[in-house]
XYZ file of C-alpha atoms in Angstrom:
563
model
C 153.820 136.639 66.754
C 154.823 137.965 70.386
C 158.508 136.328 71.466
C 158.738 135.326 74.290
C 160.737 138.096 76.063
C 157.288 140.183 75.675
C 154.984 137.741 77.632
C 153.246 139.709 80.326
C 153.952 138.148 83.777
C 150.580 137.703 84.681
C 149.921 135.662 81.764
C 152.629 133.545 82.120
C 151.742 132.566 85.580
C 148.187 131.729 84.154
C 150.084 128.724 81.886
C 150.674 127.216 85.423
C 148.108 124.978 86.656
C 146.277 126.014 89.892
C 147.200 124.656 93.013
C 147.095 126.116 96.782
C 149.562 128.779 97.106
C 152.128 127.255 99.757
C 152.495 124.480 96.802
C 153.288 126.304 94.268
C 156.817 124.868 92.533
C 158.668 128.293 92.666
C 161.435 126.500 90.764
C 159.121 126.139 88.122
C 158.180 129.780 87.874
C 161.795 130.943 88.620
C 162.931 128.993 85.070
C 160.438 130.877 82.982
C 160.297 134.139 84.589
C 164.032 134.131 83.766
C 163.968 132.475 80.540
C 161.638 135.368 79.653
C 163.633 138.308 81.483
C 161.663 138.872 84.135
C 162.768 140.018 87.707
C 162.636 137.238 89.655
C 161.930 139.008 93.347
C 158.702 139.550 91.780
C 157.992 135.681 92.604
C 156.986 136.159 95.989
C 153.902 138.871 94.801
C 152.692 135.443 93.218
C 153.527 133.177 95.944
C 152.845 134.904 98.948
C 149.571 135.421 100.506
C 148.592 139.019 101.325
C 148.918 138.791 104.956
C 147.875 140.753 108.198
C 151.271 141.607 109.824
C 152.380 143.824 113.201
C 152.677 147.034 111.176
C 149.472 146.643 109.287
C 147.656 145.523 112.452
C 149.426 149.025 114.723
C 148.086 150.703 112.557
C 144.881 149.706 112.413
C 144.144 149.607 115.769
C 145.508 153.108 116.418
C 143.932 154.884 113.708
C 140.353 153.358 114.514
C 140.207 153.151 118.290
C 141.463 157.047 118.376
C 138.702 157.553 115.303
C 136.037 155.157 114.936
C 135.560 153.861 118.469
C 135.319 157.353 119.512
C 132.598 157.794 117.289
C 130.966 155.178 118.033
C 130.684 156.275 121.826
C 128.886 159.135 120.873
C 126.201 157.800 118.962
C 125.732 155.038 121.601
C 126.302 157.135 124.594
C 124.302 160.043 124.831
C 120.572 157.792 124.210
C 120.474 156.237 127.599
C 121.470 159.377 129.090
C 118.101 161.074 127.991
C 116.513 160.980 131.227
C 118.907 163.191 132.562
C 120.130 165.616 129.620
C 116.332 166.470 128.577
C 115.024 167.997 132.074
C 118.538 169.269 132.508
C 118.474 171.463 128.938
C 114.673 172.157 129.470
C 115.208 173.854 133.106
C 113.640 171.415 135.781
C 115.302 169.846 138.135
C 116.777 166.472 137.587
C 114.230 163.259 137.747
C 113.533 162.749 141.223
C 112.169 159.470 142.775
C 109.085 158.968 144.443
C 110.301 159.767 147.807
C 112.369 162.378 147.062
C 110.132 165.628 149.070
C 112.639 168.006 148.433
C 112.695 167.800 144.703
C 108.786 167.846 144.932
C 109.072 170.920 147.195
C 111.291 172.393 144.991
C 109.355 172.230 141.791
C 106.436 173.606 143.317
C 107.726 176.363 144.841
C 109.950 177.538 141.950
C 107.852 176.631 138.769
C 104.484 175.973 140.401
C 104.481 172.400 139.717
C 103.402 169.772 141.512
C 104.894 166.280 140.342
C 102.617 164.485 142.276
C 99.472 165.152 140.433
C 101.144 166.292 136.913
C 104.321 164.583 136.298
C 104.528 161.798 133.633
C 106.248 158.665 135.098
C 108.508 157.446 132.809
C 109.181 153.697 133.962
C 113.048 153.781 135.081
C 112.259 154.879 138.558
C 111.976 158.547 138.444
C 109.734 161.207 138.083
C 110.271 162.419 134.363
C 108.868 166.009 133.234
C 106.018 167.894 134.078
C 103.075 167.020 131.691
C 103.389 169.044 128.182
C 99.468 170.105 127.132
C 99.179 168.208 123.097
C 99.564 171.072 120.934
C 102.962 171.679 122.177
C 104.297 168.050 122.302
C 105.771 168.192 118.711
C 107.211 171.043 119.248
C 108.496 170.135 122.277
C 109.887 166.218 121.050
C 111.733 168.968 118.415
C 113.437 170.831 121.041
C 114.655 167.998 123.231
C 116.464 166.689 120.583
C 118.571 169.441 119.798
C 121.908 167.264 121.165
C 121.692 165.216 118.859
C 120.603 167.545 115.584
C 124.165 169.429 116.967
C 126.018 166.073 116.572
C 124.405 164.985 113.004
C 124.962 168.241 111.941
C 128.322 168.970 113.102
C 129.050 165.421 111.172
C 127.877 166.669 107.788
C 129.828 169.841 108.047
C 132.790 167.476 109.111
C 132.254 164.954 106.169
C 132.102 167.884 103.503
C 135.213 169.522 104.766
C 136.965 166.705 105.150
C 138.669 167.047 101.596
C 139.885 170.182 102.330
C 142.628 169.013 105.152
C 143.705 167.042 102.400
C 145.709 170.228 100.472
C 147.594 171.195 103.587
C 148.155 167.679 105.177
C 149.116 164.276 104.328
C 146.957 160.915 104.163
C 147.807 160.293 107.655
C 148.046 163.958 109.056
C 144.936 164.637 108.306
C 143.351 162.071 110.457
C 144.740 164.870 113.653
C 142.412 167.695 113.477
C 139.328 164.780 114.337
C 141.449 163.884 117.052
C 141.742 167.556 118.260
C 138.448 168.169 117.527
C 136.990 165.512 120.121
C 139.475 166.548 122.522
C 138.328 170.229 122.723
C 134.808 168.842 123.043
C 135.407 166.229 125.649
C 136.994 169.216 127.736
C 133.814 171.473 126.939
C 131.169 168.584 127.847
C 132.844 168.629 131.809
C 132.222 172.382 132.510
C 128.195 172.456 132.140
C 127.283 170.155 135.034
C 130.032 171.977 136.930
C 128.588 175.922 136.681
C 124.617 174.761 136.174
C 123.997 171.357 137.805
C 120.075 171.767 138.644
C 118.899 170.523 141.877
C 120.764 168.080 144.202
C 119.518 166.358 147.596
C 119.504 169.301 150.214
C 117.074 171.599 151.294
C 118.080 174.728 149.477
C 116.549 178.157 149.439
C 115.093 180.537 146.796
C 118.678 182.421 146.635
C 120.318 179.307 146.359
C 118.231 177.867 143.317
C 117.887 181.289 141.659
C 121.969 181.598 141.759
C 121.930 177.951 140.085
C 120.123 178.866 137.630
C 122.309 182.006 136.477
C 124.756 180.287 134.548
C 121.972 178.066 132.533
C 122.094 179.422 129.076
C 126.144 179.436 129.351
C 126.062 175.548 130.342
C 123.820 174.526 127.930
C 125.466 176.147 125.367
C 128.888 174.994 125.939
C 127.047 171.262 126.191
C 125.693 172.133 122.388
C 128.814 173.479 120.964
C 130.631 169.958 122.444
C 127.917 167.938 120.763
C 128.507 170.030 117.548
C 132.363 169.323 118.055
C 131.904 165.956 118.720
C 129.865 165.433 115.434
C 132.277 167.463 113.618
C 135.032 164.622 114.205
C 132.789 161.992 113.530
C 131.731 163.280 110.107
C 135.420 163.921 109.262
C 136.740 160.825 110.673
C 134.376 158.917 108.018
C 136.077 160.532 105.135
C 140.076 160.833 106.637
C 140.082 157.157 108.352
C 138.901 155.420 105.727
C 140.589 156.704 102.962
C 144.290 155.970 104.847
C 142.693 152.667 105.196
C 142.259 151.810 102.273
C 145.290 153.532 101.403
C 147.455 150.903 103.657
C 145.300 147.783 102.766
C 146.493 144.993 100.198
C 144.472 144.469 97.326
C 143.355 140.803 98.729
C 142.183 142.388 102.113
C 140.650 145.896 101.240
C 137.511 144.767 101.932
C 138.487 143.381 105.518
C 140.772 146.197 106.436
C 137.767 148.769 105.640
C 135.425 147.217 107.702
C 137.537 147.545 111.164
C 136.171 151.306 110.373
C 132.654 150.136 111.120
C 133.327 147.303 113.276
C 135.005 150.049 115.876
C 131.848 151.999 115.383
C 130.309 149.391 116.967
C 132.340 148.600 119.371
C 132.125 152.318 120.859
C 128.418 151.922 120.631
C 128.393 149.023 122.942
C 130.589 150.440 125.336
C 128.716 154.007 125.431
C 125.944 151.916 126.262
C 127.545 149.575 129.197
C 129.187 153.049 130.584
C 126.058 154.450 130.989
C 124.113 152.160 133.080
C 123.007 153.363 136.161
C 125.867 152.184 138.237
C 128.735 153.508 136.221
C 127.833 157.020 135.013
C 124.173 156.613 133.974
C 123.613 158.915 137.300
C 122.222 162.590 137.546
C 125.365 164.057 138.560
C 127.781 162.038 135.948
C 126.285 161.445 132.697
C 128.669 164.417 131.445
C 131.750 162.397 132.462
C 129.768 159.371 130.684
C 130.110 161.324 127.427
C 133.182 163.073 127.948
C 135.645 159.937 128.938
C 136.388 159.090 125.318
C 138.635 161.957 124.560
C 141.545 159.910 126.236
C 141.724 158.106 123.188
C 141.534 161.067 121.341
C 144.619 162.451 123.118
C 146.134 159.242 122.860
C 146.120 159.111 119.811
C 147.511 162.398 118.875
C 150.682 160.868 120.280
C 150.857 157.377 118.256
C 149.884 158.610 115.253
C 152.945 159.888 114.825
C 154.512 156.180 115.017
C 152.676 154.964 111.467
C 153.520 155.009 108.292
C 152.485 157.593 105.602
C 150.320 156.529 103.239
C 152.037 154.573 100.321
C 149.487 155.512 97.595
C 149.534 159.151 98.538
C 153.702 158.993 98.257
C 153.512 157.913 94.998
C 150.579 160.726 94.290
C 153.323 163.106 94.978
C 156.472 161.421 93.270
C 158.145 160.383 96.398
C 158.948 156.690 95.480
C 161.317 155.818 97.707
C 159.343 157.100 100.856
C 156.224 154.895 99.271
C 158.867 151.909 99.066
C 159.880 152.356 102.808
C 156.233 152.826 103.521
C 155.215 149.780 101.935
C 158.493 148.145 103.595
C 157.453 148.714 106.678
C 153.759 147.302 106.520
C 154.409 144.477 104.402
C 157.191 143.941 106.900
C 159.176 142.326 103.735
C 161.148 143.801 101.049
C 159.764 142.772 98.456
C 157.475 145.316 97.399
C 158.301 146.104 93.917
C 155.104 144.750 92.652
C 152.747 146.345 94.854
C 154.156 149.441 94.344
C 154.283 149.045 90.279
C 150.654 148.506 90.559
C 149.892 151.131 92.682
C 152.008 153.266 90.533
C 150.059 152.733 87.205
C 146.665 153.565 88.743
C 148.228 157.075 89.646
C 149.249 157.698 86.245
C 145.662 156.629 84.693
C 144.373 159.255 87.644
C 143.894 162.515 86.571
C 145.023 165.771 88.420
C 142.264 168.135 87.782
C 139.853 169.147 90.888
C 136.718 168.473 89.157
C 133.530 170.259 90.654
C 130.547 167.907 91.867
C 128.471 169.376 88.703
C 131.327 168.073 86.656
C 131.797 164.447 88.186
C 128.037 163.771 87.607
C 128.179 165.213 84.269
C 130.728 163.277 83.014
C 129.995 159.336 82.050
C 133.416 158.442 83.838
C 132.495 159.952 87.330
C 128.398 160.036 87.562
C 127.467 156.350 88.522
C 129.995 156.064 90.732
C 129.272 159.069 92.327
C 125.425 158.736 91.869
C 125.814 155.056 93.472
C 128.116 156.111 96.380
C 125.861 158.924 97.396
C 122.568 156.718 97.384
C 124.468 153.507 99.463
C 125.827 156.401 101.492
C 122.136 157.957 101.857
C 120.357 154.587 102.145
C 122.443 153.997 105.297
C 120.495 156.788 107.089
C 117.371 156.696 105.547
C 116.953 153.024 106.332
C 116.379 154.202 109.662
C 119.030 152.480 111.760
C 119.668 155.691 113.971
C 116.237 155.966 115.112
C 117.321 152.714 117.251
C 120.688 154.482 118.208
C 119.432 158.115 118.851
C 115.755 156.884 120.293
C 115.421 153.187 121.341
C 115.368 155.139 125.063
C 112.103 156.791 124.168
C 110.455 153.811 122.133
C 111.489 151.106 124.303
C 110.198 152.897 127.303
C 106.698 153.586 125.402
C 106.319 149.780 124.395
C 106.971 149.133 128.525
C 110.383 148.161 128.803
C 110.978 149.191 132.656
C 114.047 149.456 134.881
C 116.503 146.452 134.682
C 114.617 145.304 131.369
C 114.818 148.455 130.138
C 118.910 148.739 130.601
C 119.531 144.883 129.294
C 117.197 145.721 125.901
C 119.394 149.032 124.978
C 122.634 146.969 125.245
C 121.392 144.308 123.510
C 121.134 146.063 120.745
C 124.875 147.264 120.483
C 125.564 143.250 121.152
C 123.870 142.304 118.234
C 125.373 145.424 116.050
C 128.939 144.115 117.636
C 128.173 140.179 116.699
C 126.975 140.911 113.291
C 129.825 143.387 112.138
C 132.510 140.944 113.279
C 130.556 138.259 110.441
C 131.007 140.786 108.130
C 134.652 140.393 108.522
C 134.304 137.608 106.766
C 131.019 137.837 104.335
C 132.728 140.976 102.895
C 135.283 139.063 100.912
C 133.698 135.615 100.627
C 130.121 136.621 99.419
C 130.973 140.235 98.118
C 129.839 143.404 98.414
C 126.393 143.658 95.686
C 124.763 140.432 97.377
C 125.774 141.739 100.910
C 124.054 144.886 99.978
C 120.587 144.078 98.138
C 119.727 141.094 100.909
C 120.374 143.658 103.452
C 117.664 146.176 102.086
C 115.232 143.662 100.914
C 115.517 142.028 104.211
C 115.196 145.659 105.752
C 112.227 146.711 104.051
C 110.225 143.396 105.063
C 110.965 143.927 108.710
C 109.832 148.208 108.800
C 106.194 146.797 107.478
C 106.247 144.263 110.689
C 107.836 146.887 113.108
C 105.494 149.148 112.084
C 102.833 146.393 112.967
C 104.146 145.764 116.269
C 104.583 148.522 117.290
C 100.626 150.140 116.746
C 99.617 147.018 118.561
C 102.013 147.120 121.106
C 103.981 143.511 120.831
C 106.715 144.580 123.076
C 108.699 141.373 122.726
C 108.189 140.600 118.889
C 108.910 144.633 118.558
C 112.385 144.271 120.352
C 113.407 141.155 118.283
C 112.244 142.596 115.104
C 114.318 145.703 116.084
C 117.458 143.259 116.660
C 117.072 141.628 113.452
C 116.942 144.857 111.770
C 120.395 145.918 113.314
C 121.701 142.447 112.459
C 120.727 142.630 109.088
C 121.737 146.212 108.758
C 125.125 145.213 110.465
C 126.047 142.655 107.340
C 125.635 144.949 104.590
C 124.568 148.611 104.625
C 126.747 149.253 107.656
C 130.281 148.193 106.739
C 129.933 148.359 103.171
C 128.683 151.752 102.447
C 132.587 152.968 103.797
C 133.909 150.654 101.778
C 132.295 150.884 98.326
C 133.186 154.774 97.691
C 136.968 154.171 98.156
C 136.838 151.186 95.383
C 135.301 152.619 92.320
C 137.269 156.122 92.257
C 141.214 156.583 91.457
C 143.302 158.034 94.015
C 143.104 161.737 93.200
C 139.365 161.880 93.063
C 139.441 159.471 96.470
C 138.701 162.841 98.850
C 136.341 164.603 97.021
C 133.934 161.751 95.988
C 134.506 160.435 99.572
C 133.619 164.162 100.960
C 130.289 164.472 99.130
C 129.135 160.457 99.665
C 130.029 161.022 103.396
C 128.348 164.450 103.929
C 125.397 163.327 101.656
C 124.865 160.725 104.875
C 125.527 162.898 107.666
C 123.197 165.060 105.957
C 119.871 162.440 105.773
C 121.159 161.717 109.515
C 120.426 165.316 110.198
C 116.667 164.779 108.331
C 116.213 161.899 110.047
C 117.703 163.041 113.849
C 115.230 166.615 113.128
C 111.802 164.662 111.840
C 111.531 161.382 113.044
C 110.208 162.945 116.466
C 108.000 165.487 115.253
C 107.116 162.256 113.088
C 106.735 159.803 115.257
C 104.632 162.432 117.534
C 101.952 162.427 114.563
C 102.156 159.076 112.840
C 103.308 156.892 115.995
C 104.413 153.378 114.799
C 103.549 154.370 110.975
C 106.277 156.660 110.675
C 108.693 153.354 109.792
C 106.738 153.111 106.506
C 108.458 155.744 105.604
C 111.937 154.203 106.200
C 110.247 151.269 104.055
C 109.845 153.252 100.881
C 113.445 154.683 101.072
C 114.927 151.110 101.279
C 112.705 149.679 97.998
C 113.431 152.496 95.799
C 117.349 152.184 97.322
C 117.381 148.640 96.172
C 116.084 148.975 92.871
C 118.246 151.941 91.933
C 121.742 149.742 93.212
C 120.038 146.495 91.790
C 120.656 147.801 88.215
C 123.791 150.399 88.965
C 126.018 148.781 91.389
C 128.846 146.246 90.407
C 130.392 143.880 92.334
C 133.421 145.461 93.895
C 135.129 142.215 95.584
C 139.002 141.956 94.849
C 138.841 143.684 91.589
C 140.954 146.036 90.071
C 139.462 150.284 89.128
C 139.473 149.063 85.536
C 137.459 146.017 86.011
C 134.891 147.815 87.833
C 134.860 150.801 85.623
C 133.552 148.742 82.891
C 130.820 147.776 84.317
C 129.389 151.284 83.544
């Protein structure tokens, strides 16, 4: 028989019946926590809702506008900026407009080319390209997307890395070299349109055009490496923000707190779209300012970082208790912290502190559903197809007839609905939980690529574009936020970085598959190529429907066991 000085404190608040927490009789729990000789500051963990306060919300904002929303500004920005970056990196001057006779001039004099008789239209007012002959289209559809395979790619070389700043820097620390990194290519993406910027209104000579045209390869590869850059901090920014997010978050709000990640994802997708309309930046002589505007908050942010916290969980990784306890002071805004940090404390000393190789984590029964899990939620978020709609809803909007004003109003829609759906999520995430979130999402998901696929063969323009906003609402409640937020619950804090590293690059890497074939794809197989995106999403939810637990508010052990 236990006495009673032996009585765990969680089980002794279990003999008190339920009732809403500002009701609780304190005096109650004070008597037997110090009948039993128990420290009574530890009443408030039990009393006390976890709470959003100025701290926690500083640095939320900081960490994810200077991270996140930068992020999202390049996936958002550079689609409806097409029309201008594809002649531009091809060699032809910029889309002219029907009554433009000195770009028509031009292009037959200097590449033989007359637009009136062999120029494709491509419904936003301007003369596009010259007409490709078929056997080179693929290749060609390959080549024009070479931005944006620079960007994907960049991001899985960024997401794989990412660990690595973790055994020179701290939790927070680390989150600089993204910053940095965007900043260098923000700086890089002003000089191309400055030393090559193709044809402008004028009536300029051979010498004139042929001196232009000099300093080509050296602008468009600057514009590359920038893109590359660019993707380099988005793929690390995945790995760093998140886990220092997590990392600050109470127990009761992980889930929340995680999301902001992908809510400011969307946010900067939105706004990449509104900034590049054609009366802001979405011009011939601007787009590069369009794209390279965001590195304010990159440079911004390499100032205020310095004004948050360290991480409290990576304090206690390296036995510096008291900093953790002033850490945790500081964002609980209260000082009574003890429990918290007890917690977080005994999960450190169940971690282990060997670097275990990836062959080893799947290998061993602890680490290889986790892992295995993480990677496919992490892969499914790719392969499901959402960036298609990011990275090419200028090309397939414009091919299903969406003209001009239309045109503009249907790409920004789609960042609307992305922004309206993640902010539900806010709330779904910790109410419904994470495992139902996730399997309606890809059942739902599969459903709609059959009918998109439909729509688009028989070109159903309307039903296409709210079949495509469905999809990004329905991909917007589950497989967006919570593939961030899944990795950094079922790992301990040691093994946090590396599992995070090889989730994160596993989906920069199927963005990179996806960004390379779904044009040469979509050249061949036209509106069938989204069965393909189908069949990744059914064998996605049968693998998590019998291998992924419910994450929601529980504790490493708890979800361990499920295993």
């Amino acid at each position: 028989m236990r006495t009673p000085s032996t009585i765990p404190f969680s089980e002794l608040i279990r003999k008190i019946p339920y009732v809403p927490t500002d009701e609780i009789p304190r005096n109650k729990i004070r008597t037997l926590m110090i009948h039993n000789g128990l420290r009574c500051e530890n009443i408030h963990s039990a009393t006390i809702p976890q709470r959003w306060t100025l701290s926690l919300i500083q640095a939320v904002l900081i960490v994810t506008l200077s991270t996140s929303f930068v992020m999202g500004v390049n996936i958002g920005g550079p689609n409806v900026y097409n029309s201008f970056i594809v002649p531009w990196a091809r060699g032809y001057p910029f889309p002219c407009q029907k009554d433009d006779e000195t770009a028509q001039w031009i292009a037959q004099v200097w590449w033989n080319c007359d637009y009136r008789k062999t120029s494709l239209f491509n419904k936003t007012g301007y003369y596009y390209l010259p007409t490709t002959p078929i056997d080179k289209q693929v290749w060609e559809r390959f080549t024009d997307a070479i931005h944006t395979i620079c960007f994907v790619s960049g991001g899985t070389v960024g997401g794989f890395t990412a660990k690595y700043w973790y055994k020179y820097l701290t939790r927070r620390n680390a989150i600089v070299p993204c910053m940095i990194y965007q900043l260098i290519a923000s700086i890089l993406m002003i000089i191309p349109l400055y030393i090559y910027h193709g044809y402008t209104r004028g009536d300029p000579d051979r010498k004139t055009i042929r001196d232009t045209f000099e300093y080509k390869e050296i602008a468009i590869g600057l514009f590359y490496i920038s893109r590359f850059l660019s993707g380099l901090s988005a793929g690390m920014s995945c790995v760093v923000t998140t886990i220092y997010l997590m990392d600050i978050s109470p127990r009761a709000m992980r889930g929340n707190i995680m999301t902001f990640h992908q809510l400011f994802i969307v946010v900067g997708v939105l706004v990449g779209q509104i900034i590049g309309v054609p009366w802001l930046f979405g011009q011939h002589d601007k787009w590069n300012w369009g794209m390279a505007w965001v590195g304010l908050f990159s440079l911004t942010g390499c100032f205020l970082i310095w004004t948050l916290p360290e991480s409290p969980r990576w304090l206690v990784q390296e036995r510096e208790r008291n900093e953790a306890a002033v850490s945790l002071r500081h964002l609980r805004r209260s000082n009574l912290i003890e429990a918290e940090l007890e917690e977080i404390e005994r999960q450190e000393a169940s971690a282990t502190t060997q670097e275990l190789s990836f062959y080893t984590m799947c290998s061993s029964t602890r680490f290889r559903w986790p892992l295995i899990t993480s990677v496919a939620l992490n892969a499914i978020q790719q392969l499901s197809g959402i960036n298609t709609i990011f990275f090419y809803s200028h090309e397939i909007l414009s091919a299903l007839g969406f003209v001009k004003d239309r045109f503009y109003w249907s790409v920004i829609s789609t960042g609307l609905i992305n922004l309206v759906a993640t902010v539900v999520t806010l709330k779904l995430v910790e109410s419904i939980g994470r495992r139902p979130l996730i399997l309606c999402s890809l059942g739902i998901i599969t459903f709609i690529m059959v009918l998109l696929c439909i729509f688009i063969q028989t070109y159903l323009s309307i039903a296409a574009l709210i079949l495509m906003l469905i999809f990004i609402a329905v991909f917007a409640l589950g497989l967006g936020p919570i593939a961030f937020v899944y990795p950094n619950e079922v790992f301990t804090i040691d093994m946090r970085p590396a599992a995070l590293s090889i989730s994160i690059s596993a989906n920069w890497l199927c963005n990179t598959l996806v960004t390379v074939f779904f044009p040469v794809l979509s050249s061949i197989f036209q509106g069938y190529v989204f069965l393909i995106f189908c069949v990744w999403c059914l064998l996605a939810f049968v693998l998590l429907w019998y291998k992924m637990p419910e994450t929601k508010r529980k504790k490493l052990s708890q979800i361990q066991a499920f295993w």
